[in-house]
Amino acid sequence: EAGVVQSPRYKIIEKKQPVAFWCNPISGHNTLYWYLQNLGQGPELLIRYENEEAVDDSQLPKDRFSAERLKGVDSTLKIQPAELGDSAVYLCASSGRLAGGPNEQFFGPGTRLTVL
Amino acid sequence: DQQVKQNSPSLSVQEGRISILNCDYTNSMFDYFLWYKKYPAEGPTFLISISSIKDKNEDGRFTVFLNKSAKHLSLHIVPSQPGDSAVYFCAASLGGSQGNLIFGKGTKLSVKP
């Protein structure tokens, strides 16, 4: 079974430039999450989707961050304009009810963003 | 204010011995707890979980213990293997197994041959 796919794996941009991250969740998983992970910290939730609906975006800085999940499958996370403090790893995760199992989240490898 | 705390940034253990990773939480309403393992340049991978109605869950070499009165959980790895060397994250949920996860900062485990 293919895991969560993210691209690009690494991105270096100058401040004030826009940047976008893409995520393809595990097939059949209807819940998709975007997390931010700063160095030495655990992942912090930015937004959670149930199918195409954003059910929790309370931690998403909406002045510069936006996300979409068209058709309830792939998702993109955008930052415009990027700031120096946005340098971090952006993780995508997905989950779906498995028969008899917990609804644990499966993470992609992340995109490491460096803003210069 | 950190709701999930992993106070040990690192832990070093000899191969074959027991590794004990600790996690404390402040919110007594958390009802589901998970441990994730993370290798460099990879995303976290699910390891083991426990519901708040239980005090122990075991899966092979991995056992998670939950002490609700102390708001403390621990992950035991027996015996430890060099391949277990990774960063371990404790996470807690307010919505059972489907709730949003709140992660600790992680503990880096090094298992020496």
Tab-separated table of N, CA, C and O in Angstrom, chain B residues 37 47-48 57-64 75-78 84 88:
chain	number	residue	atom	x	y	z
B	37	LYS	N	7.085	7.070	16.319
B	37	LYS	CA	8.533	6.990	16.167
B	37	LYS	C	8.919	7.731	14.897
B	37	LYS	O	8.219	7.629	13.882
B	47	LEU	N	3.216	3.868	16.453
B	47	LEU	CA	3.843	2.739	17.137
B	47	LEU	C	2.820	1.958	17.959
B	47	LEU	O	2.605	0.770	17.764
B	48	ILE	N	2.164	2.630	18.880
B	48	ILE	CA	1.238	1.967	19.782
B	48	ILE	C	0.334	3.019	20.402
B	48	ILE	O	0.711	4.190	20.494
B	57	ASN	N	-1.162	-1.463	27.461
B	57	ASN	CA	-1.353	-2.064	26.155
B	57	ASN	C	-0.009	-2.559	25.653
B	57	ASN	O	0.989	-1.847	25.738
B	58	GLU	N	-0.005	-3.780	25.146
B	58	GLU	CA	1.249	-4.414	24.767
B	58	GLU	C	1.200	-4.840	23.301
B	58	GLU	O	0.177	-5.346	22.820
B	59	ASP	N	2.319	-4.638	22.604
B	59	ASP	CA	2.424	-5.059	21.218
B	59	ASP	C	3.855	-5.471	20.971
B	59	ASP	O	4.736	-4.642	20.728
B	60	GLY	N	4.105	-6.769	21.068
B	60	GLY	CA	5.461	-7.273	20.857
B	60	GLY	C	6.422	-6.733	21.902
B	60	GLY	O	6.202	-6.895	23.100
B	61	ARG	N	7.475	-6.069	21.440
B	61	ARG	CA	8.479	-5.545	22.377
B	61	ARG	C	8.047	-4.225	23.027
B	61	ARG	O	8.758	-3.705	23.881
B	62	PHE	N	6.927	-3.693	22.598
B	62	PHE	CA	6.488	-2.368	23.039
B	62	PHE	C	5.282	-2.472	23.971
B	62	PHE	O	4.303	-3.157	23.661
B	63	THR	N	5.381	-1.798	25.111
B	63	THR	CA	4.274	-1.740	26.056
B	63	THR	C	4.090	-0.305	26.495
B	63	THR	O	5.071	0.375	26.833
B	64	VAL	N	2.843	0.150	26.486
B	64	VAL	CA	2.541	1.490	26.994
B	64	VAL	C	1.736	1.336	28.286
B	64	VAL	O	0.813	0.534	28.366
B	75	LEU	N	6.424	4.474	27.758
B	75	LEU	CA	6.622	3.473	26.715
B	75	LEU	C	7.831	2.638	27.103
B	75	LEU	O	8.911	3.186	27.333
B	76	HIS	N	7.635	1.331	27.193
B	76	HIS	CA	8.713	0.412	27.503
B	76	HIS	C	9.067	-0.381	26.252
B	76	HIS	O	8.168	-0.927	25.586
B	77	ILE	N	10.347	-0.453	25.954
B	77	ILE	CA	10.831	-1.238	24.820
B	77	ILE	C	11.778	-2.295	25.374
B	77	ILE	O	12.813	-1.970	25.962
B	78	VAL	N	11.389	-3.565	25.217
B	78	VAL	CA	12.197	-4.659	25.758
B	78	VAL	C	12.221	-5.835	24.770
B	78	VAL	O	11.151	-6.322	24.413
B	84	ASP	N	15.951	0.638	17.003
B	84	ASP	CA	14.965	1.443	17.737
B	84	ASP	C	15.437	2.881	17.914
B	84	ASP	O	14.678	3.734	18.381
B	88	TYR	N	11.104	9.647	19.629
B	88	TYR	CA	9.797	9.134	20.003
B	88	TYR	C	8.920	10.286	20.497
B	88	TYR	O	9.299	11.037	21.397
